[in-house]
Amino acid sequence: MEYLVTMTTHVPEGTAQEEVDDIRTREAGNSRRLAEKGQLLRLWRPPLQPGEWRTLGLFAALDAERLEDVLASMPLRVWRSDEVTPLTQHPNDPGPASTGESGAAREFLVTFAPAAGEGASSQAPADATAAEAVRAKELAGKGHLVRLWQTPEGRALGLWRARDPAEMQSVLDSLPLAPWLSMETTPLSEHPNDPGSGLVRS
């Protein structure tokens, strides 16, 4: 099972920089070991305010208890709080072996939920749902759609690639279900300990 984990670190005031640097170094080494075991799949930086230290991680574990063992093994856990979102398979997910033609594109996490507000109560027609599956396959082939999951709240969560936010929005607007969805897009930055797609399980 896969999990998205939001990891927020708060270094205690007065902590020596040498101690911070030591834990960062041990964290990097531990991340490499977790990636080699197939437990850590990806790491990203979300948008941050000055002074914030937050990381998004994609992990694989047999269950929540095993995931907690993995998270507890990370050196930064002494200063960190974790928010775990279990991810289940989405029918339109291209799968962890999908790579496409990503080039130098940026990555984005996009959360999809049923649109709220006036006129949003009508359900999407069946033909739009069928067309969505076809379009998802096309976008995966072009390297735009990397992964797609479902969350416990009934939302969809996607990992996408595009040159910039404008192209990302254009891609999302092309989805047949776009008129019936609200979308929240989070641009992602590279993390120095990210194992990258090369270690994502196939």
Backbone as a printed PyTorch tensor [residue, N CA C, xyz], in Angstrom:
tensor([[[  0.8450,  -1.1870,   0.0000],
         [  0.0000,   0.0000,   0.0000],
         [  0.8810,   1.2370,   0.0000]],

        [[  0.4000,   2.2890,  -0.6560],
         [  1.1640,   3.5330,  -0.7140],
         [  0.5340,   4.5940,   0.1900]],

        [[  1.3900,   5.5080,   0.6610],
         [  0.9630,   6.5530,   1.5880],
         [  1.6420,   7.8620,   1.2030]],

        [[  0.8790,   8.9470,   1.2670],
         [  1.4640,  10.2720,   1.1540],
         [  1.6110,  10.8160,   2.5680]],

        [[  2.8060,  11.2360,   2.9150],
         [  3.0850,  11.7100,   4.2660],
         [  3.5840,  13.1500,   4.2020]],

        [[  2.8760,  14.0270,   4.9090],
         [  3.3240,  15.4160,   5.0640],
         [  4.1410,  15.4840,   6.3370]],

        [[  5.4130,  15.8040,   6.1950],
         [  6.3540,  15.7870,   7.3160],
         [  6.7730,  17.2210,   7.6390]],

        [[  6.4170,  17.6810,   8.8270],
         [  6.7170,  19.0550,   9.2480],
         [  7.7150,  19.0210,  10.3960]],

        [[  8.8310,  19.6990,  10.1980],
         [  9.9110,  19.6790,  11.1850],
         [  9.9910,  21.0090,  11.9120]],

        [[ 10.0850,  20.9410,  13.2400],
         [ 10.2670,  22.1230,  14.0900],
         [ 11.5220,  21.8910,  14.9380]],

        [[ 12.5910,  22.5530,  14.5830],
         [ 13.8350,  22.4200,  15.3530],
         [ 13.7110,  23.2450,  16.6270]],

        [[ 13.9580,  22.6260,  17.7880],
         [ 13.8430,  23.3770,  19.0500],
         [ 14.7600,  24.5960,  19.0800]],

        [[ 14.2370,  25.6650,  19.6050],
         [ 15.0270,  26.8900,  19.7030],
         [ 16.2800,  26.6280,  20.5250]],

        [[ 17.4020,  27.1510,  20.0640],
         [ 18.6700,  26.9880,  20.7640],
         [ 19.4600,  25.7690,  20.3380]],

        [[ 18.9150,  24.9620,  19.4070],
         [ 19.6400,  23.7840,  18.9270],
         [ 20.8600,  24.2160,  18.1280]],

        [[ 22.0010,  23.6200,  18.4270],
         [ 23.2390,  23.9770,  17.7380],
         [ 23.1610,  23.5800,  16.2680]],

        [[ 23.7350,  24.4050,  15.3970],
         [ 23.7280,  24.1150,  13.9580],
         [ 24.4430,  22.8030,  13.6650]],

        [[ 25.4720,  22.4810,  14.4630],
         [ 26.1910,  21.2200,  14.2560],
         [ 25.2590,  20.0230,  14.4430]],

        [[ 24.3630,  20.1120,  15.4200],
         [ 23.4120,  19.0270,  15.6480],
         [ 22.4230,  18.9240,  14.4900]],

        [[ 21.9610,  20.0690,  13.9900],
         [ 21.0520,  20.0720,  12.8470],
         [ 21.7350,  19.4420,  11.6350]],

        [[ 22.9810,  19.8400,  11.3770],
         [ 23.7170,  19.3120,  10.2280],
         [ 23.9380,  17.8090,  10.3670]],

        [[ 24.2030,  17.3460,  11.5780],
         [ 24.4260,  15.9150,  11.8130],
         [ 23.1580,  15.1160,  11.5090]],

        [[ 22.0240,  15.6070,  11.9850],
         [ 20.7780,  14.8860,  11.7490],
         [ 20.4030,  14.9270,  10.2720]],

        [[ 20.6570,  16.0410,   9.6100],
         [ 20.3990,  16.1220,   8.1690],
         [ 21.2210,  15.0810,   7.4070]],

        [[ 22.4890,  14.9370,   7.8010],
         [ 23.3630,  13.9660,   7.1390],
         [ 22.8700,  12.5420,   7.3730]],

        [[ 22.4760,  12.2400,   8.6110],
         [ 21.9660,  10.9020,   8.9140],
         [ 20.6310,  10.6530,   8.2120]],

        [[ 19.8170,  11.7040,   8.0890],
         [ 18.5380,  11.5890,   7.3920],
         [ 18.7510,  11.2310,   5.9190]],

        [[ 19.7310,  11.8520,   5.2940],
         [ 20.0160,  11.5680,   3.8820],
         [ 20.4480,  10.1170,   3.6990]],

        [[ 21.3140,   9.6420,   4.5840],
         [ 21.7510,   8.2480,   4.4920],
         [ 20.6050,   7.2810,   4.7300]],

        [[ 19.7650,   7.5790,   5.6990],
         [ 18.6260,   6.7140,   5.9880],
         [ 17.6340,   6.7090,   4.8240]],

        [[ 17.4500,   7.8600,   4.1870],
         [ 16.5460,   7.9370,   3.0320],
         [ 17.0320,   7.0410,   1.9070]],

        [[ 18.3300,   7.0100,   1.6820],
         [ 18.8770,   6.1270,   0.6450],
         [ 18.5950,   4.6660,   0.9710]],

        [[ 18.7460,   4.2990,   2.2300],
         [ 18.4880,   2.9040,   2.6180],
         [ 17.0100,   2.5540,   2.4570]],

        [[ 16.1340,   3.4600,   2.8450],
         [ 14.7000,   3.2070,   2.7030],
         [ 14.3100,   3.0900,   1.2280]],

        [[ 14.9410,   3.9030,   0.3910],
         [ 14.6550,   3.8390,  -1.0480],
         [ 15.1230,   2.5030,  -1.6270]],

        [[ 16.2870,   2.0430,  -1.1950],
         [ 16.8100,   0.7610,  -1.6840],
         [ 15.8930,  -0.4040,  -1.2930]],

        [[ 15.2030,  -0.2590,  -0.1500],
         [ 14.2750,  -1.3020,   0.3010],
         [ 12.8890,  -1.1690,  -0.3390]],

        [[ 12.6900,  -0.1200,  -1.1400],
         [ 11.3900,   0.0900,  -1.7580],
         [ 10.3580,   0.6860,  -0.8210]],

        [[ 10.8060,   1.2320,   0.3190],
         [  9.8730,   1.8110,   1.2920],
         [  9.6690,   3.3060,   1.0840]],

        [[ 10.6950,   3.9930,   0.6220],
         [ 10.6090,   5.4060,   0.2860],
         [ 10.6550,   5.5250,  -1.2300]],

        [[  9.5690,   6.0540,  -1.8230],
         [  9.4760,   6.1330,  -3.2690],
         [  9.8520,   7.5070,  -3.8090]],

        [[  9.3260,   8.5660,  -3.1830],
         [  9.6120,   9.9200,  -3.6460],
         [  9.6160,  10.8810,  -2.4600]],

        [[ 10.3170,  12.0190,  -2.6490],
         [ 10.3120,  13.1250,  -1.6960],
         [ 10.2230,  14.4270,  -2.4910]],

        [[  9.4030,  15.3750,  -1.9780],
         [  9.2870,  16.6900,  -2.6160],
         [  9.2390,  17.7790,  -1.5600]],

        [[  9.4850,  19.0070,  -2.0080],
         [  9.2560,  20.1910,  -1.1950],
         [  7.9980,  20.8860,  -1.7290]],

        [[  6.9920,  21.1050,  -0.8830],
         [  5.8500,  21.9240,  -1.2960],
         [  6.2130,  23.3970,  -1.1410]],

        [[  5.3520,  24.3040,  -1.5870],
         [  5.6280,  25.7330,  -1.3430],
         [  5.7540,  26.0070,   0.1550]],

        [[  6.7560,  26.7890,   0.5360],
         [  7.0420,  27.0440,   1.9460],
         [  7.0800,  28.5320,   2.2380]],

        [[  6.6560,  28.8770,   3.4450],
         [  6.8220,  30.2270,   3.9500],
         [  8.2130,  30.3350,   4.5860]],

        [[  8.7360,  31.5500,   4.7350],
         [ 10.0490,  31.6990,   5.3760],
         [ 10.0780,  31.0060,   6.7390]],

        [[ 11.1130,  30.2130,   6.9620],
         [ 11.2620,  29.5130,   8.2330],
         [ 10.5730,  28.1720,   8.3020]],

        [[  9.7390,  27.8270,   7.3180],
         [  9.0540,  26.5270,   7.3370],
         [  9.9930,  25.4230,   6.8650]],

        [[  9.8070,  24.2360,   7.4400],
         [ 10.5700,  23.0520,   7.0350],
         [  9.5580,  21.9200,   6.8870]],

        [[  9.1570,  21.6960,   5.6690],
         [  8.1160,  20.7050,   5.4070],
         [  8.4690,  19.9100,   4.1590]],

        [[  8.1570,  18.6200,   4.2030],
         [  8.4610,  17.7140,   3.1060],
         [  7.2540,  16.8280,   2.8350]],

        [[  7.0210,  16.5270,   1.5750],
         [  6.0210,  15.5370,   1.1910],
         [  6.7360,  14.2720,   0.7580]],

        [[  6.2910,  13.1240,   1.2680],
         [  6.9280,  11.8660,   0.9340],
         [  5.9210,  10.8270,   0.4710]],

        [[  6.2990,  10.0560,  -0.5370],
         [  5.4990,   8.9250,  -0.9900],
         [  6.1900,   7.6560,  -0.5040]],

        [[  5.4830,   6.9020,   0.3460],
         [  6.0380,   5.7080,   0.9630],
         [  5.2270,   4.4770,   0.5750]],

        [[  5.8530,   3.3140,   0.6870],
         [  5.1680,   2.0430,   0.4880],
         [  5.3710,   1.1880,   1.7370]],

        [[  4.2910,   0.5870,   2.2190],
         [  4.3590,  -0.2810,   3.3930],
         [  3.1850,  -1.2460,   3.3470]],

        [[  3.3290,  -2.3700,   4.0290],
         [  2.2600,  -3.3680,   4.0290],
         [  1.0000,  -2.8520,   4.7060]],

        [[  1.1860,  -2.0340,   5.7580],
         [  0.0390,  -1.4900,   6.4840],
         [  0.5070,  -0.2850,   7.2850]],

        [[ -0.4230,   0.3470,   8.0000],
         [ -0.1160,   1.5600,   8.7430],
         [  0.9180,   1.3080,   9.8440]],

        [[  0.8680,   0.1350,  10.4460],
         [  1.8290,  -0.1670,  11.5100],
         [  3.2470,  -0.2470,  10.9590]],

        [[  3.3960,  -0.9030,   9.8070],
         [  4.7350,  -0.9830,   9.1880],
         [  5.1990,   0.4010,   8.7420]],

        [[  4.2730,   1.2170,   8.2500],
         [  4.6560,   2.5660,   7.8540],
         [  5.1800,   3.3430,   9.0530]],

        [[  4.5150,   3.2130,  10.1960],
         [  4.9650,   3.9170,  11.3880],
         [  6.3790,   3.4890,  11.7690]],

        [[  6.7010,   2.2120,  11.6060],
         [  8.0670,   1.7410,  11.8760],
         [  9.0680,   2.4520,  10.9660]],

        [[  8.6870,   2.6070,   9.7010],
         [  9.5690,   3.2800,   8.7440],
         [  9.7650,   4.7390,   9.1420]],

        [[  8.6630,   5.4360,   9.4370],
         [  8.7570,   6.8490,   9.7930],
         [  9.5360,   7.0550,  11.0820]],

        [[  9.3500,   6.1420,  12.0350],
         [ 10.0530,   6.2520,  13.3210],
         [ 11.5500,   6.0400,  13.1720]],

        [[ 11.9610,   5.3660,  12.0850],
         [ 13.3880,   5.0940,  11.8750],
         [ 14.1270,   6.2970,  11.3030]],

        [[ 13.4060,   7.3330,  10.9120],
         [ 14.0270,   8.4870,  10.2630],
         [ 14.5840,   9.4460,  11.3190]],

        [[ 15.8630,   9.8130,  11.2270],
         [ 16.4760,  10.6600,  12.2610],
         [ 15.7290,  11.9590,  12.5500]],

        [[ 15.1500,  12.5900,  11.5270],
         [ 14.4510,  13.8630,  11.7560],
         [ 13.1640,  13.6970,  12.5450]],

        [[ 12.7260,  12.4710,  12.7650],
         [ 11.4670,  12.2470,  13.4830],
         [ 11.5060,  12.8450,  14.8940]],

        [[ 12.6760,  13.0380,  15.4540],
         [ 12.7700,  13.6020,  16.8060],
         [ 12.2170,  15.0240,  16.8590]],

        [[ 12.2070,  15.7020,  15.7200],
         [ 11.7150,  17.0800,  15.6610],
         [ 10.5000,  17.2170,  14.7480]],

        [[  9.9220,  16.1200,  14.3280],
         [  8.9750,  16.1540,  13.2230],
         [  7.6120,  15.6300,  13.6190]],

        [[  6.5740,  16.1890,  13.0070],
         [  5.2280,  15.6130,  13.0990],
         [  4.8220,  15.1700,  11.7000]],

        [[  4.0960,  14.0540,  11.6200],
         [  3.7420,  13.4600,  10.3330],
         [  2.2280,  13.3740,  10.1810]],

        [[  1.7510,  13.7330,   9.0180],
         [  0.3370,  13.5890,   8.6620],
         [  0.2550,  12.5820,   7.5220]],

        [[ -0.4030,  11.4550,   7.7850],
         [ -0.4030,  10.3300,   6.8340],
         [ -1.7320,  10.2560,   6.0950]],

        [[ -1.6650,  10.1380,   4.7730],
         [ -2.8460,   9.9240,   3.9390],
         [ -2.6970,   8.5930,   3.2200]],

        [[ -3.5040,   7.5830,   3.5790],
         [ -3.4340,   6.3070,   2.8490],
         [ -3.9440,   6.4980,   1.4190]],

        [[ -3.2830,   5.8660,   0.4880],
         [ -3.6500,   5.9730,  -0.9180],
         [ -4.0480,   4.6040,  -1.4560]],

        [[ -5.1650,   4.5460,  -2.1470],
         [ -5.5910,   3.2980,  -2.7780],
         [ -5.6110,   3.4930,  -4.2890]],

        [[ -5.6940,   2.3880,  -4.9840],
         [ -5.5860,   2.4210,  -6.4380],
         [ -6.7720,   3.1430,  -7.0730]],

        [[ -6.4700,   3.9920,  -8.0430],
         [ -7.5000,   4.6600,  -8.8480],
         [ -7.6100,   3.9020, -10.1690]],

        [[ -8.8200,   3.7240, -10.6870],
         [ -8.9550,   2.9570, -11.9310],
         [ -8.2120,   3.5600, -13.1180]],

        [[ -7.9260,   4.8650, -13.0860],
         [ -7.2140,   5.5010, -14.1990],
         [ -5.7230,   5.6760, -13.9330]],

        [[ -5.2160,   5.0860, -12.8550],
         [ -3.7910,   5.1900, -12.5310],
         [ -2.9580,   4.4770, -13.5950]],

        [[ -1.9860,   5.1790, -14.2010],
         [ -1.1420,   4.5000, -15.1880],
         [ -0.1870,   3.4860, -14.5750]],

        [[ -0.0190,   3.5270, -13.2410],
         [  0.8140,   2.5370, -12.5620],
         [  2.2130,   3.0410, -12.2790]],

        [[  2.8600,   2.4600, -11.2540],
         [  4.1890,   2.9370, -10.8430],
         [  5.2750,   2.7230, -11.8760]],

        [[  5.0450,   1.8600, -12.8760],
         [  6.0640,   1.6430, -13.9010],
         [  5.9750,   2.6620, -15.0200]],

        [[  4.9340,   3.5140, -14.9920],
         [  4.7320,   4.4860, -16.0630],
         [  5.7090,   5.6390, -15.9150]],

        [[  6.3880,   5.9780, -17.0000],
         [  7.3360,   7.0930, -16.9780],
         [  6.9690,   8.1560, -17.9930]],

        [[  6.5770,   7.7640, -19.2080],
         [  6.2280,   8.7400, -20.2350],
         [  7.4360,   9.5660, -20.6380]],

        [[  7.1920,  10.6520, -21.3640],
         [  8.2540,  11.5440, -21.8100],
         [  8.2400,  12.7900, -20.9350]],

        [[  8.8720,  12.7040, -19.7760],
         [  8.7780,  13.7960, -18.8010],
         [  9.6620,  14.9790, -19.1460]],

        [[ 10.8050,  14.7330, -19.7930],
         [ 11.7300,  15.8220, -20.0930],
         [ 12.1700,  16.5250, -18.8260]],

        [[ 12.2220,  17.8500, -18.8820],
         [ 12.6320,  18.6380, -17.7190],
         [ 11.4220,  19.2660, -17.0480]],

        [[ 10.2700,  18.6290, -17.1710],
         [  9.0290,  19.2070, -16.6620],
         [  9.0200,  19.2590, -15.1400]],

        [[  8.2440,  20.2260, -14.6150],
         [  8.0250,  20.3260, -13.1780],
         [  6.9480,  19.3380, -12.7630]],

        [[  6.9320,  19.0270, -11.4700],
         [  5.9150,  18.1080, -10.9510],
         [  4.9000,  18.8780, -10.1130]],

        [[  3.6630,  18.3680, -10.1110],
         [  2.5570,  18.9840,  -9.3840],
         [  1.7160,  17.8840,  -8.7570]],

        [[  1.2280,  18.1290,  -7.5400],
         [  0.2020,  17.2770,  -6.9440],
         [ -1.1350,  17.9800,  -7.1210]],

        [[ -2.1220,  17.2460,  -7.6150],
         [ -3.4370,  17.8280,  -7.8430],
         [ -4.4840,  16.9840,  -7.1170]],

        [[ -5.2850,  17.6450,  -6.2740],
         [ -6.3920,  16.9810,  -5.5800],
         [ -7.6850,  17.3030,  -6.3180]],

        [[ -8.4540,  16.2630,  -6.6070],
         [ -9.7210,  16.4110,  -7.3110],
         [-10.8620,  16.0400,  -6.3650]],

        [[-11.8870,  16.8790,  -6.3290],
         [-13.0790,  16.6160,  -5.5250],
         [-14.2960,  17.0430,  -6.3290]],

        [[-15.4700,  16.4870,  -6.0210],
         [-16.6800,  16.9510,  -6.7020],
         [-16.8590,  18.4460,  -6.4910]],

        [[-17.1970,  19.1520,  -7.5580],
         [-17.3570,  20.6040,  -7.4700],
         [-18.5200,  20.9540,  -6.5510]],

        [[-18.3480,  22.0050,  -5.7700],
         [-19.4020,  22.4770,  -4.8780],
         [-19.9790,  23.7730,  -5.4270]],

        [[-21.1420,  24.1240,  -4.9410],
         [-21.7460,  25.3910,  -5.3490],
         [-22.9420,  25.1870,  -6.2530]],

        [[-23.4800,  26.2860,  -6.7070],
         [-24.7060,  26.2720,  -7.5020],
         [-24.4990,  25.5100,  -8.8050]],

        [[-25.4210,  24.5950,  -9.0700],
         [-25.3680,  23.8300, -10.3100],
         [-24.3790,  22.6900, -10.3030]],

        [[-23.6950,  22.4840,  -9.1690],
         [-22.6620,  21.4520,  -9.1280],
         [-23.1930,  20.1180,  -8.6500]],

        [[-24.4690,  20.0450,  -8.2800],
         [-24.9830,  18.8040,  -7.7160],
         [-25.2210,  17.7290,  -8.7730]],

        [[-25.3430,  18.1380, -10.0320],
         [-25.5860,  17.1350, -11.0640],
         [-24.3490,  16.2840, -11.2740]],

        [[-24.5560,  14.9910, -11.4270],
         [-23.4400,  14.0770, -11.6130],
         [-22.9600,  14.1170, -13.0530]],

        [[-21.6810,  13.8150, -13.2220],
         [-21.1230,  13.7690, -14.5640],
         [-21.7620,  12.6250, -15.3400]],

        [[-22.0620,  12.8410, -16.6160],
         [-22.6440,  11.7630, -17.4130],
         [-21.6580,  10.6210, -17.6220]],

        [[-22.2040,   9.4350, -17.8900],
         [-21.3660,   8.2440, -18.0270],
         [-20.3620,   8.3950, -19.1540]],

        [[-20.7450,   9.0800, -20.2480],
         [-19.8120,   9.1970, -21.3670],
         [-18.6140,  10.0710, -21.0070]],

        [[-18.8140,  11.0640, -20.1070],
         [-17.6880,  11.8800, -19.6620],
         [-16.7390,  11.0640, -18.7990]],

        [[-17.2960,  10.1880, -17.9670],
         [-16.4580,   9.3190, -17.1350],
         [-15.6400,   8.3680, -17.9980]],

        [[-16.2650,   7.8130, -19.0280],
         [-15.5440,   6.9150, -19.9370],
         [-14.4630,   7.6750, -20.6990]],

        [[-14.7980,   8.8950, -21.1340],
         [-13.8200,   9.7030, -21.8610],
         [-12.6530,  10.0980, -20.9610]],

        [[-12.9220,  10.2580, -19.6620],
         [-11.8620,  10.6030, -18.7040],
         [-10.7960,   9.5210, -18.6680]],

        [[-11.2140,   8.2650, -18.6830],
         [-10.2590,   7.1530, -18.6580],
         [ -9.3840,   7.1680, -19.9070]],

        [[ -9.9940,   7.4510, -21.0470],
         [ -9.2350,   7.5160, -22.3020],
         [ -8.2420,   8.6690, -22.2650]],

        [[ -8.7150,   9.8300, -21.7900],
         [ -7.8500,  11.0090, -21.7330],
         [ -6.7030,  10.8030, -20.7500]],

        [[ -6.9770,  10.1440, -19.6160],
         [ -5.9170,   9.8670, -18.6320],
         [ -4.8190,   9.0160, -19.2610]],

        [[ -5.2070,   8.0380, -20.0470],
         [ -4.2110,   7.1810, -20.7150],
         [ -3.3850,   7.9910, -21.7040]],

        [[ -4.0410,   8.9020, -22.4390],
         [ -3.3230,   9.7520, -23.3840],
         [ -2.3210,  10.6470, -22.6600]],

        [[ -2.7580,  11.2490, -21.5480],
         [ -1.8840,  12.1620, -20.8150],
         [ -0.7300,  11.4250, -20.1510]],

        [[ -0.9670,  10.1860, -19.7280],
         [  0.1230,   9.3760, -19.1820],
         [  1.1530,   9.0870, -20.2670]],

        [[  0.6740,   8.7770, -21.4700],
         [  1.5840,   8.5020, -22.5740],
         [  2.4350,   9.7030, -22.9550]],

        [[  1.8980,  10.9050, -22.7370],
         [  2.6350,  12.1300, -23.0350],
         [  3.5140,  12.5780, -21.8740]],

        [[  3.4760,  11.8390, -20.7690],
         [  4.3110,  12.1750, -19.6220],
         [  3.7040,  13.1850, -18.6740]],

        [[  2.4510,  13.5820, -18.8960],
         [  1.8190,  14.5530, -17.9980],
         [  1.2650,  13.8950, -16.7370]],

        [[  0.5900,  12.7770, -16.8820],
         [  0.0410,  12.0650, -15.7250],
         [  1.0080,  10.9690, -15.3220]],

        [[  1.5120,  11.0700, -14.0820],
         [  2.4880,  10.1010, -13.5870],
         [  1.8110,   9.0290, -12.7420]],

        [[  1.0150,   9.4550, -11.7610],
         [  0.2840,   8.5320, -10.8890],
         [ -1.0660,   9.1310, -10.5410]],

        [[ -2.0070,   8.2560, -10.1660],
         [ -3.3320,   8.7000,  -9.7440],
         [ -3.8280,   7.7440,  -8.6740]],

        [[ -4.2700,   8.3200,  -7.5300],
         [ -4.7370,   7.5120,  -6.4060],
         [ -6.0980,   7.9990,  -5.9340]],

        [[ -6.6950,   7.2350,  -5.0170],
         [ -7.8840,   7.6630,  -4.3040],
         [ -7.5270,   7.8040,  -2.8280]],

        [[ -8.1570,   8.7890,  -2.1610],
         [ -7.9130,   9.0160,  -0.7410],
         [ -9.1140,   8.5230,   0.0550]],

        [[ -8.9660,   8.3700,   1.3720],
         [-10.0930,   7.8950,   2.1940],
         [-11.3170,   8.8230,   2.1340]],

        [[-11.1040,  10.1010,   1.8030],
         [-12.2240,  11.0430,   1.7290],
         [-12.9910,  10.9450,   0.4220]],

        [[-12.6020,  10.0110,  -0.4520],
         [-13.2810,   9.8640,  -1.7260],
         [-12.7760,  10.8110,  -2.7980]],

        [[-11.6630,  11.4520,  -2.5530],
         [-11.0760,  12.3380,  -3.5490],
         [-10.0610,  11.5700,  -4.3870]],

        [[ -9.6780,  12.1800,  -5.4880],
         [ -8.5860,  11.6430,  -6.3000],
         [ -7.3670,  12.5290,  -6.0950]],

        [[ -6.2030,  11.9310,  -6.1080],
         [ -4.9460,  12.6580,  -5.9530],
         [ -4.0240,  12.2310,  -7.0740]],

        [[ -3.5220,  13.2020,  -7.8290],
         [ -2.6760,  12.8790,  -8.9660],
         [ -1.3180,  13.5300,  -8.8900]],

        [[ -0.3070,  12.8210,  -9.3800],
         [  1.0280,  13.3730,  -9.5740],
         [  1.1730,  13.6480, -11.0660]],

        [[  1.4150,  14.9090, -11.3930],
         [  1.4300,  15.3570, -12.7770],
         [  2.7400,  16.0480, -13.1180]],

        [[  3.0130,  16.1730, -14.4220],
         [  4.1780,  16.9120, -14.8920],
         [  3.7620,  17.8860, -15.9780]],

        [[  4.3560,  19.0590, -15.9540],
         [  4.1320,  20.0720, -16.9760],
         [  5.3070,  21.0390, -16.9580]],

        [[  5.4360,  21.8150, -18.0310],
         [  6.5560,  22.7630, -18.1000],
         [  6.4360,  23.8500, -17.0430]],

        [[  5.1930,  24.2860, -16.7860],
         [  4.9740,  25.3900, -15.8600],
         [  3.5120,  25.3390, -15.4090]],

        [[  3.1240,  26.1990, -14.4510],
         [  1.7320,  26.1730, -13.9740],
         [  0.7000,  26.4140, -15.0700]],

        [[  1.0300,  27.2660, -16.0440],
         [  0.0700,  27.5400, -17.1170],
         [ -0.2050,  26.2850, -17.9360]],

        [[  0.8430,  25.5450, -18.2730],
         [  0.6180,  24.3090, -19.0290],
         [ -0.1210,  23.2830, -18.1750]],

        [[  0.1860,  23.2550, -16.8780],
         [ -0.5060,  22.3200, -15.9970],
         [ -1.9930,  22.6120, -15.9800]],

        [[ -2.3530,  23.8790, -15.8990],
         [ -3.7670,  24.2400, -15.8870],
         [ -4.4320,  23.8880, -17.2080]],

        [[ -3.7140,  24.0750, -18.2920],
         [ -4.2540,  23.7230, -19.6080],
         [ -4.5280,  22.2280, -19.7040]],

        [[ -3.6280,  21.4340, -19.1650],
         [ -3.8120,  19.9810, -19.1650],
         [ -5.0460,  19.6070, -18.3430]],

        [[ -5.1700,  20.2050, -17.1690],
         [ -6.3150,  19.8940, -16.3090],
         [ -7.6310,  20.3330, -16.9460]],

        [[ -7.6040,  21.4670, -17.6230],
         [ -8.8160,  21.9540, -18.2900],
         [ -9.2560,  21.0170, -19.4100]],

        [[ -8.3160,  20.2230, -19.9330],
         [ -8.6420,  19.3130, -21.0320],
         [ -9.3240,  18.0260, -20.5640]],

        [[ -9.4160,  17.8220, -19.2480],
         [-10.0350,  16.6050, -18.7330],
         [-11.5420,  16.6480, -18.9680]],

        [[-12.1220,  15.5840, -19.4800],
         [-13.5720,  15.5770, -19.7210],
         [-14.4080,  15.8360, -18.4730]],

        [[-13.9050,  15.4420, -17.2900],
         [-14.6590,  15.6460, -16.0560],
         [-14.4060,  17.0020, -15.4100]],

        [[-13.5800,  17.8370, -16.0160],
         [-13.2210,  19.1230, -15.4140],
         [-14.4320,  19.9570, -14.9920]],

        [[-15.5190,  20.0080, -15.7820],
         [-16.6630,  20.8380, -15.3550],
         [-17.3310,  20.3640, -14.0680]],

        [[-17.1000,  19.1170, -13.6760],
         [-17.7560,  18.5650, -12.4840],
         [-16.8020,  18.4280, -11.3030]],

        [[-15.5920,  18.9860, -11.4370],
         [-14.5810,  18.8130, -10.4000],
         [-14.0490,  20.1540,  -9.9100]],

        [[-13.6790,  20.1820,  -8.6360],
         [-12.8360,  21.2680,  -8.1310],
         [-11.4300,  20.6950,  -8.0010]],

        [[-10.4450,  21.5080,  -8.3140],
         [ -9.0640,  21.0320,  -8.3430],
         [ -8.1730,  21.9590,  -7.5230]],

        [[ -7.3060,  21.3560,  -6.7400],
         [ -6.3210,  22.1190,  -5.9630],
         [ -4.9370,  21.6510,  -6.3770]],

        [[ -4.1600,  22.5560,  -6.9410],
         [ -2.8540,  22.2110,  -7.4950],
         [ -1.7360,  22.7020,  -6.5830]],

        [[ -0.8080,  21.8020,  -6.2510],
         [  0.3480,  22.1400,  -5.4250],
         [  1.6170,  21.9530,  -6.2420]],

        [[  2.3230,  23.0330,  -6.5770],
         [  3.5970,  22.8690,  -7.2870],
         [  4.6450,  22.2510,  -6.3630]],

        [[  5.4420,  21.3700,  -6.9010],
         [  6.4430,  20.6600,  -6.1150],
         [  7.8460,  21.0670,  -6.5570]],

        [[  8.7480,  21.1530,  -5.5800],
         [ 10.1510,  21.4250,  -5.8600],
         [ 10.9720,  20.1850,  -5.5360]],

        [[ 12.1500,  20.1200,  -6.1200],
         [ 13.0250,  18.9720,  -5.8860],
         [ 13.4620,  18.9290,  -4.4250]],

        [[ 13.5770,  17.7140,  -3.9060],
         [ 14.1100,  17.4900,  -2.5590],
         [ 15.4800,  16.8480,  -2.7080]],

        [[ 16.4610,  17.2710,  -1.9340],
         [ 17.8140,  16.7250,  -2.1080],
         [ 17.9130,  15.2210,  -1.8570]],

        [[ 16.9900,  14.6600,  -1.0680],
         [ 17.0280,  13.2190,  -0.7820],
         [ 16.0450,  12.4000,  -1.6050]],

        [[ 15.4360,  13.0230,  -2.6210],
         [ 14.4500,  12.3080,  -3.4350],
         [ 15.1210,  11.1670,  -4.1930]],

        [[ 14.6300,   9.9330,  -4.0060],
         [ 15.2140,   8.8190,  -4.7560],
         [ 14.8700,   8.8680,  -6.2270]],

        [[ 13.8740,   9.6770,  -6.6080],
         [ 13.5340,   9.8170,  -8.0220],
         [ 12.7300,   8.6430,  -8.5370]],

        [[ 12.2230,   8.8100,  -9.7680],
         [ 11.3550,   7.7630, -10.3520],
         [ 12.1060,   6.4800, -10.6240]],

        [[ 13.4330,   6.5350, -10.6700],
         [ 14.1800,   5.3210, -10.9870],
         [ 14.0470,   4.2320,  -9.9390]],

        [[ 13.6890,   4.6100,  -8.6870],
         [ 13.5620,   3.6130,  -7.6450],
         [ 12.1110,   3.3070,  -7.3110]],

        [[ 11.1870,   3.8860,  -8.0840],
         [  9.7780,   3.5490,  -7.8640],
         [  9.5520,   2.1300,  -8.3290]],

        [[  8.8770,   1.3440,  -7.5220],
         [  8.7070,  -0.0760,  -7.8260],
         [  7.9060,  -0.2560,  -9.1010]],

        [[  8.3220,  -1.2490,  -9.8790],
         [  7.5920,  -1.5840, -11.1020],
         [  6.8260,  -2.8750, -10.9010]]])
